[in-house]
Coordinates of C-alpha atoms in Angstrom, one line a residue:
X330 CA 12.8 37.1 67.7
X331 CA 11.2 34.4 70.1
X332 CA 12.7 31.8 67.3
X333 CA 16.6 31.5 68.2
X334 CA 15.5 31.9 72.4
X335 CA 13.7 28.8 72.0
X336 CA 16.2 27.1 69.7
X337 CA 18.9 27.8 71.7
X338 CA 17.6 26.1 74.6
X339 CA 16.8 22.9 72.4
X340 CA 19.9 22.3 70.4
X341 CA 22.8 21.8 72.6
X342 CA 25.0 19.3 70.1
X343 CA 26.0 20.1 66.6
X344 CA 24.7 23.2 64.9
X345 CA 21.4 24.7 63.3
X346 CA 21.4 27.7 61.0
X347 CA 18.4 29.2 60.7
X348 CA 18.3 31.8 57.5
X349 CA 14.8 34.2 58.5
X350 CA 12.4 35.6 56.0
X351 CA 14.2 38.6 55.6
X352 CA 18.1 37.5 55.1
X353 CA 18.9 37.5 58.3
X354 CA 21.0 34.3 59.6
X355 CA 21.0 33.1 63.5
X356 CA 22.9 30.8 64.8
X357 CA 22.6 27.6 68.3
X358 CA 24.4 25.0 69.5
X359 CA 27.8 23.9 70.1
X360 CA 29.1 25.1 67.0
X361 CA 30.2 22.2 65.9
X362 CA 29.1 19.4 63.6
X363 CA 26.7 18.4 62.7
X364 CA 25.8 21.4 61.0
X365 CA 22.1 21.8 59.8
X366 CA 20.5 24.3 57.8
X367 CA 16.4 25.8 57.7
X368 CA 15.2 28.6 55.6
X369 CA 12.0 30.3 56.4
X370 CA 10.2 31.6 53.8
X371 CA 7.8 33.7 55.9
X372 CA 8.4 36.2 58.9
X373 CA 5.9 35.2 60.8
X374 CA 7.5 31.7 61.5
X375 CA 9.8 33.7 63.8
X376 CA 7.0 34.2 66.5
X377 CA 4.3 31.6 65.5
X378 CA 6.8 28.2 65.6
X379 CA 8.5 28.3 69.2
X380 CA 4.8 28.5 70.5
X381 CA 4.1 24.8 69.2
X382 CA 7.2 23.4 68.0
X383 CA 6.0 20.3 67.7
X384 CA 3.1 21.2 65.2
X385 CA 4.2 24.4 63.7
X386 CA 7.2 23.2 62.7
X387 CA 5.6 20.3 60.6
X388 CA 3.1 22.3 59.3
X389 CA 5.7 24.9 58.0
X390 CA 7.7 21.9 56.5
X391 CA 4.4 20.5 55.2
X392 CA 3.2 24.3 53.1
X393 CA 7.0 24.8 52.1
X394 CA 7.3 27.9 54.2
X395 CA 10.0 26.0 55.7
X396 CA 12.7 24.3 54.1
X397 CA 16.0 21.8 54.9
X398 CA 19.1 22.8 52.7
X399 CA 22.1 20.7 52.7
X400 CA 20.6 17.4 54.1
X401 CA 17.6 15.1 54.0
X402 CA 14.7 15.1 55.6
X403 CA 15.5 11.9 57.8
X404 CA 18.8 13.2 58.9
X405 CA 17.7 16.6 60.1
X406 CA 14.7 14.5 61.9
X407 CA 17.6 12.8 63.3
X408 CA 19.5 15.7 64.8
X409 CA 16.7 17.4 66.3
X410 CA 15.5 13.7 67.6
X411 CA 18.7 13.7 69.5
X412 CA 19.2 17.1 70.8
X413 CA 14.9 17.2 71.9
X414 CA 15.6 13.8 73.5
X415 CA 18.2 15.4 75.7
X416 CA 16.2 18.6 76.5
X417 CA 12.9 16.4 77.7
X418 CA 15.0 14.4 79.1
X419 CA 16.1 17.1 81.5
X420 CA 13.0 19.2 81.9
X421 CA 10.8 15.9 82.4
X422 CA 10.1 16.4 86.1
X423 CA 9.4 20.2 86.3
X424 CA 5.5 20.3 87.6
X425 CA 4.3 22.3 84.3
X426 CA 6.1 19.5 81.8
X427 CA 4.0 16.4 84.1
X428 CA 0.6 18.3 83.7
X429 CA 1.3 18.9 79.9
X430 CA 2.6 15.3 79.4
X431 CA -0.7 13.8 81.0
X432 CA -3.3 16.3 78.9
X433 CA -5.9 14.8 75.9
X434 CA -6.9 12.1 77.4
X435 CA -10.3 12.6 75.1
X436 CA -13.4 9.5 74.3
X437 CA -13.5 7.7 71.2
X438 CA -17.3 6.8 70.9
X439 CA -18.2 4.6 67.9
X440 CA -19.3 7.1 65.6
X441 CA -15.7 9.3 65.8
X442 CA -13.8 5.9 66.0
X443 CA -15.5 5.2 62.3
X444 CA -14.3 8.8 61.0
X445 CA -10.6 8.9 62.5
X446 CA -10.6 5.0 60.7
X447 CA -12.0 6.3 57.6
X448 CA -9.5 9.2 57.7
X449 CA -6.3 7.3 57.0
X450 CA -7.2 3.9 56.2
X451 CA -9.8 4.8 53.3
X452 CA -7.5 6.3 51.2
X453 CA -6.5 5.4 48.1
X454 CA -5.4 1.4 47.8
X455 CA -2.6 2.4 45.4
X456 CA -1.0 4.8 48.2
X457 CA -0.7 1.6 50.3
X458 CA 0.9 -0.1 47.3
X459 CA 3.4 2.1 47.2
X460 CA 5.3 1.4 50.7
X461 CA 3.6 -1.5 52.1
X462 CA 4.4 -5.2 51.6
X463 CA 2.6 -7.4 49.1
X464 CA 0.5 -8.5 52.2
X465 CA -0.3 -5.1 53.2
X466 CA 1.0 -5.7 56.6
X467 CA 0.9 -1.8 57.8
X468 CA 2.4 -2.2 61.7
X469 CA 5.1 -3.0 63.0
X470 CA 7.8 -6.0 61.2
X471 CA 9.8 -8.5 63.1
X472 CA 13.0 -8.5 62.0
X473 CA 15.5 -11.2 62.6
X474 CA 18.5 -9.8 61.6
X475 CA 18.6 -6.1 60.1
X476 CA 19.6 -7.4 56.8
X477 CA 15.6 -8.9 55.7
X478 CA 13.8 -8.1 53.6
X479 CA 10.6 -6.4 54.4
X480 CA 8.5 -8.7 53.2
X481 CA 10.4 -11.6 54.7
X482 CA 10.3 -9.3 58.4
X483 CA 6.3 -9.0 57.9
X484 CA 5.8 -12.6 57.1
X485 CA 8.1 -13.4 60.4
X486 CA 5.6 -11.1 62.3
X487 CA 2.7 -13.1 62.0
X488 CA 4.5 -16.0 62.7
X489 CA 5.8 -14.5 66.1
X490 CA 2.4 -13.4 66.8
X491 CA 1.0 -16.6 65.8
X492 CA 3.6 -18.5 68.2
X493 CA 1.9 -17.0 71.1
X494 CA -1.8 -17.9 70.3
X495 CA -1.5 -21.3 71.3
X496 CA -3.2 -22.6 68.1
X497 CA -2.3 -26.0 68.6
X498 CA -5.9 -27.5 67.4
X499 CA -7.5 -26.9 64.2
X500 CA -11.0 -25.0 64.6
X501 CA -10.6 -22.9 67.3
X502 CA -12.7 -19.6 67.3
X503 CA -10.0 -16.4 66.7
X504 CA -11.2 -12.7 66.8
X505 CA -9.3 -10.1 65.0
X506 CA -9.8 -6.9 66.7
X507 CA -8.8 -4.3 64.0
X508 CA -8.2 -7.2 60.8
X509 CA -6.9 -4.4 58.5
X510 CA -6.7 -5.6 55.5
X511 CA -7.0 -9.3 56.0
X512 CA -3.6 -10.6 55.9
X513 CA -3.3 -11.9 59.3
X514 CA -6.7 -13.1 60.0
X515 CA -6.1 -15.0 57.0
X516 CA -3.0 -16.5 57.6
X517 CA -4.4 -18.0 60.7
X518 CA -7.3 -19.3 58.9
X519 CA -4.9 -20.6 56.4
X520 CA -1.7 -22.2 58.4
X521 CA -3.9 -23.3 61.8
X522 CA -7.6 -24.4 60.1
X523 CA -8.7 -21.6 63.0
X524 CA -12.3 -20.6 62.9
X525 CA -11.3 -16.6 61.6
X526 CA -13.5 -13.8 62.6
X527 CA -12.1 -10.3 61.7
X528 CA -13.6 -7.0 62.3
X529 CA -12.5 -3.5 61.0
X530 CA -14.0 -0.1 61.1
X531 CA -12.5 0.6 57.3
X532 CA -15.0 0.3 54.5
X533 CA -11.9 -0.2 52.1
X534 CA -9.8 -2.4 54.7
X535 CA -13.5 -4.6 54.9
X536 CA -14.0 -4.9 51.2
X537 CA -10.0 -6.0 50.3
X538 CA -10.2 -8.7 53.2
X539 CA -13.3 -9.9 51.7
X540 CA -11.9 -10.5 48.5
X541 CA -8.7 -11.7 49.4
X542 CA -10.7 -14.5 51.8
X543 CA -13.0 -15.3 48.5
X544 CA -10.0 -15.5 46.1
X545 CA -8.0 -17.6 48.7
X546 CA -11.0 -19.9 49.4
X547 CA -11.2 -19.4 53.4
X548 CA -14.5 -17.1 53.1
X549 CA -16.2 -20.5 55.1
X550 CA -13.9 -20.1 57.8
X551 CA -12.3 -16.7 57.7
X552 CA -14.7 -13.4 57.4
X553 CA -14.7 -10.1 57.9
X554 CA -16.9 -7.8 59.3
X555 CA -17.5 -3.4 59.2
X556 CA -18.0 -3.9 63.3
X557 CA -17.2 -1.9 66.0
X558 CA -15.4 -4.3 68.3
X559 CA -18.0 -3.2 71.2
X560 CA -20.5 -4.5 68.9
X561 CA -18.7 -7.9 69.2
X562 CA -20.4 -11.2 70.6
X563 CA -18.5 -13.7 71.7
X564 CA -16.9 -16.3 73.4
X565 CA -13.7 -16.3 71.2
X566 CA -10.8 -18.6 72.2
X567 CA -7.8 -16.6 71.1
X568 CA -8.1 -12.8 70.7
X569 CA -5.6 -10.9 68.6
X570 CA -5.2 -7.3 67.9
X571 CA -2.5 -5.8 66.0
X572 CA -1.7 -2.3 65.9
X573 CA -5.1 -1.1 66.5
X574 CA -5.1 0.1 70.6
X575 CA -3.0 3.1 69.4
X576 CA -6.5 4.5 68.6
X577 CA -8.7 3.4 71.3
X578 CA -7.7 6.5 73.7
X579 CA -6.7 7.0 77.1
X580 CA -10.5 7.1 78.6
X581 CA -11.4 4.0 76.9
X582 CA -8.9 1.5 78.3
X583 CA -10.6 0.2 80.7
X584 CA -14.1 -0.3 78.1
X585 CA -11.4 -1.8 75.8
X586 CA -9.9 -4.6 78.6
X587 CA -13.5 -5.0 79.7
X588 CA -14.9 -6.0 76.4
X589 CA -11.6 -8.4 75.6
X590 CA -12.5 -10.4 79.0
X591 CA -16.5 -10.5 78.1
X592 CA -15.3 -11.9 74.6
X593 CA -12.8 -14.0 75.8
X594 CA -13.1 -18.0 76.8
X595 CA -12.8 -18.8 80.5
X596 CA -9.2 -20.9 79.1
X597 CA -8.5 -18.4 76.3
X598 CA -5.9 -16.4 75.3
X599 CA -5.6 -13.0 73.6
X600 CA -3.1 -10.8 72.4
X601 CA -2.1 -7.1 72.2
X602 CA 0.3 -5.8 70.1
X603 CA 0.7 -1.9 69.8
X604 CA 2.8 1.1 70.0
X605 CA 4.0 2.0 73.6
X606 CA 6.1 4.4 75.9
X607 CA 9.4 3.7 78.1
X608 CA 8.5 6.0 80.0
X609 CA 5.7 7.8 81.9
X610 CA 1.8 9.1 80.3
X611 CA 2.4 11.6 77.8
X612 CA -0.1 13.0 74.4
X613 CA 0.9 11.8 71.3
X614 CA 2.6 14.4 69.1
X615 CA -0.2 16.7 67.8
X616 CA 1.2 16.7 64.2
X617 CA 0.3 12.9 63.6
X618 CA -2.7 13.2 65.3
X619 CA -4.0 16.2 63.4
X620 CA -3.0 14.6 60.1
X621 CA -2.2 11.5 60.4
X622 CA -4.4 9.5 63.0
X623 CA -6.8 11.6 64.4
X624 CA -8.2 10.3 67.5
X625 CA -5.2 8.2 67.9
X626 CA -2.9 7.9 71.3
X627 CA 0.3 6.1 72.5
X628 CA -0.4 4.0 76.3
X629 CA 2.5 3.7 78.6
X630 CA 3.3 0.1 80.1
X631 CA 1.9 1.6 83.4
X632 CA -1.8 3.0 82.1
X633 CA -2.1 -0.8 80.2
X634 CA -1.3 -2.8 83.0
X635 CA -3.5 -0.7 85.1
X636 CA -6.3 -0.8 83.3
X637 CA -5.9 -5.1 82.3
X638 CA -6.0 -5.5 86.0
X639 CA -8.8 -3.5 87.2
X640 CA -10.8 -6.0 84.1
X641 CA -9.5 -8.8 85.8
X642 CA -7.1 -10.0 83.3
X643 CA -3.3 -11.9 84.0
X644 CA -0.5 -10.6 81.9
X645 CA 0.9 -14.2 81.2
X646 CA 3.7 -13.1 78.5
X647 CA 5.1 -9.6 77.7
X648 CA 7.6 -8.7 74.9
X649 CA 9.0 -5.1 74.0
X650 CA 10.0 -5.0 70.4
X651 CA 12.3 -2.1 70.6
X652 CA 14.0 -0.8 67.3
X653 CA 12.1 -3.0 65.0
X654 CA 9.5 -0.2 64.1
X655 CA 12.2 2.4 63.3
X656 CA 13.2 -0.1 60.8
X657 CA 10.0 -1.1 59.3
X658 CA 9.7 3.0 59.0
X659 CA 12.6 3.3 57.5
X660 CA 11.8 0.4 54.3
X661 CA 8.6 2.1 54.3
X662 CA 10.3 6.2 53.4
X663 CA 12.4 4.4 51.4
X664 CA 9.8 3.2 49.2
X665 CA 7.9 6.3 49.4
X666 CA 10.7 8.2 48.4
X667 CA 11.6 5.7 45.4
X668 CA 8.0 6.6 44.3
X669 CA 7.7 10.3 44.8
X670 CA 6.3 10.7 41.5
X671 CA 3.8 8.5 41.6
X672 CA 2.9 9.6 45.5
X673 CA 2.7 13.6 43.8
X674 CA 0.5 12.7 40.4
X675 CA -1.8 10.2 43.1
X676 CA -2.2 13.5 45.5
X677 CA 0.4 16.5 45.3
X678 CA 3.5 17.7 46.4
X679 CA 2.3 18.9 50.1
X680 CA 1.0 15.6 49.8
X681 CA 4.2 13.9 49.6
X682 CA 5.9 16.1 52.0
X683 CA 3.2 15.5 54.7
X684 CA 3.9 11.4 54.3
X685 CA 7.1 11.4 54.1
X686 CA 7.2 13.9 57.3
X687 CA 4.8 11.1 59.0
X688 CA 7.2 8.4 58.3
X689 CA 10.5 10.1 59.2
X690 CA 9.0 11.5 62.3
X691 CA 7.8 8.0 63.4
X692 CA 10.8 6.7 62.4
X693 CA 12.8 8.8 64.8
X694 CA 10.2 8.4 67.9
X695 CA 11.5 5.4 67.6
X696 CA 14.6 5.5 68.2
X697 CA 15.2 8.7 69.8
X698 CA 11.8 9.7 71.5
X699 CA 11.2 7.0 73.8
X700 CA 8.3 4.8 71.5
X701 CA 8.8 1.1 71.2
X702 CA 6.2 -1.5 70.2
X703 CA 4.8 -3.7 73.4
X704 CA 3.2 -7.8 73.1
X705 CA 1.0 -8.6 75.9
X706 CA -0.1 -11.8 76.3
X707 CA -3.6 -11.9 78.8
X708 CA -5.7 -15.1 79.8
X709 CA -8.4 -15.4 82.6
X710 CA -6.6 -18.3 84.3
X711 CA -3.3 -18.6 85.5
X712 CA -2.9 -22.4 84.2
X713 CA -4.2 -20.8 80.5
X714 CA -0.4 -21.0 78.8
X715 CA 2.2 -24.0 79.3
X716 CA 5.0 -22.8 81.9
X717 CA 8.0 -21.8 80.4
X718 CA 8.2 -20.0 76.6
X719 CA 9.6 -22.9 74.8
X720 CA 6.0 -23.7 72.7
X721 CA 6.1 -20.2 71.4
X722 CA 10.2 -21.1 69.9
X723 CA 9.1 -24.4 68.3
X724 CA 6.5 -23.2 67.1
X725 CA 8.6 -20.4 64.9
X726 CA 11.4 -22.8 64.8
X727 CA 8.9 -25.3 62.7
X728 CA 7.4 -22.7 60.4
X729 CA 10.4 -20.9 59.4
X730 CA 12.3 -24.4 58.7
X731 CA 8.8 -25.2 56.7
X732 CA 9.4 -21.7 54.8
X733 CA 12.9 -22.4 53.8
X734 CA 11.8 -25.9 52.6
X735 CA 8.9 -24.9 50.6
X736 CA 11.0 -21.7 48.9
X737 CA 13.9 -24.5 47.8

């Protein structure tokens, strides 16, 4: 069996039993704890999941031909997190593991970028009202201390991202490149008296920011468009995506940067805030982009920064938020799992084993497979952002004081 060769090789701390198809039970690792337990429910899983590990195993987990006994899903991700950290980490600079690690670098033309969108992001509201905040805030919270809430650690995210915008005048022209469903765009509209221009490729992400900008009364200064961000016109004064150049694609940085300095006022600002490596160019895991975000692909510091120079951009602030996705993951699968049975009679049970695989696996790229989340601040002129970082502290200090006022 080509299963416990491969296995072998991967675990090296702690222990994974693996009980086969036909009652056979194998053995790796140290032998010591921890000790982890898979049943495979098929014999064919012996041969077909060392040849893709990283897909074939989810799949497996996904149709139930493969289950975890004696522990959760999140700690099993956990272990095998730690022990394929260890193993890459070793085998990173053979020649065969750099050509593999730079493959899929595919386009995303207009009319695919729409379909991967409508693939996650149309489906059903309620899903999203399962996990997500009130705000339907679906990247990455800010967390100020481990012990806030979520909702609390979202509404601290726009802040920080706010405090980097430089809105210091009412009516200046914003851009929200990927507006999701509204909450951001809205409270800059809201909290700045910024001139709000969102655009989204979601038909259900357009149609929720629409109301919520109605029912707020901003739709006069905050709207929302179903636009391709290509499609855009400007100039804009501040530019701020969030969690949306995840699924822009290796071969279209440099289309993306361009675009962001053609939109972008000759004193502007704009700002970037996605998923990113620590270390060098590598595919995203094929699972989540098979399932989960087709299309979709995680940059490395060195192919953004490459591609913001060659548009002529500065890089005038950067920030690495490091283990603050893995916890926003983590609220997230807890809430999932706290509504499993609303999750299975809204889809099914490979349903719910599919997201909650998603989230866990996330959650652990986080914080064992090298992903962090990256802010890049960009302008055209060097003299675009006040010299030192203390506007971007007053400005949270002020709005988190005003927070704590208003809540008393």
């Amino acid at each position: 069996m080509l299963l416990p060769i491969v296995a072998s090789r991967i675990i090296t701390r702690g222990t994974l039993e693996v009980i086969h198809a036909d009652g056979r039970r194998t053995r790796c690792g140290d032998g010591g704890p921890p000790h982890h337990t898979i049943r495979l429910h098929d014999r064919r899983l012996d041969w077909w999941l060392p040849l893709n590990p990283h897909l074939h195993v989810a799949e497996a987990y996904v149709d139930g031909t493969l289950t975890i006994e004696g522990s959760d899903l999140r700690t099993f991700l956990a272990f095998i997190g730690e022990n394929l950290q260890r193993y890459e980490q070793a085998h990173r600079h053979r020649p065969l593991q750099r050509v593999l690690r730079r493959l899929r670098r595919q386009r995303n033309p207009v009319g695919r970028a729409r379909r991967n969108v409508a693939h996650h992001y149309d489906l059903s509201g309620e899903l999203y009202d399962l996990f997500l905040d009130s705000d339907r805030q679906y990247s990455c919270a800010y967390f100020t201390s481990p012990e806030v809430s979520l909702e609390q650690a979202q509404y601290d995210k726009k802040v920080h991202l706010a405090s980097k915008l430089l809105l210091d005048r009412p009516g200046l022209k914003v851009l929200d490149i990927g507006s999701g469903w509204g909450g951001l765009g809205l409270y800059l509209a809201a909290e700045t008296g910024a001139d709000v221009t969102g655009v989204t490729l979601s038909v259900e992400q357009h149609k929720r920011s629409e109301e919520r900008a109605r029912a707020q009364g901003l739709a006069r200064r905050c709207r929302f468009h179903l636009r391709d961000y290509r499609h855009e016109q400007g100039p804009y004064d501040r530019i701020v995506s969030v969690g949306m150049f995840e699924h822009v694609g290796k071969r279209n940085y440099d289309e993306f940067f361009r675009k962001v300095a053609e939109l972008l006022s000759d004193d502007g600002v704009c700002l970037l805030h996605s998923i990113g490596r620590f270390d060098e160019p590598s595919p995203i895991n094929p699972f989540i982009r098979k399932y989960i975000f087709p299309g979709a692909d995680i940059p490395s510091l060195s192919e953004v920064t490459t591609a913001i120079e060659r548009a002529g951009l500065l890089v005038t602030d950067l920030e690495i938020l490091r283990l603050h996705y893995a916890e926003t993951l983590r609220h997230w699968y807890q809430r999932v799992e706290a509504n499993r049975a609303r999750l299975v009679a809204l889809y099914d049970e490979r349903f719910y084993r599919m997201w909650t695989l998603y989230l866990a696996s996330c959650e652990m790229g986080f914080r064992h497979q090298g992903l962090m989340v990256f802010q890049v601040q960009l302008a055209k002129r060097v003299d675009a952002v006040p010299l030192t970082r203390d506007y971007m502290l007053d400005w949270e200090r002020d709005r988190r004081a005003y927070q704590r006022i208003a809540a008393e």
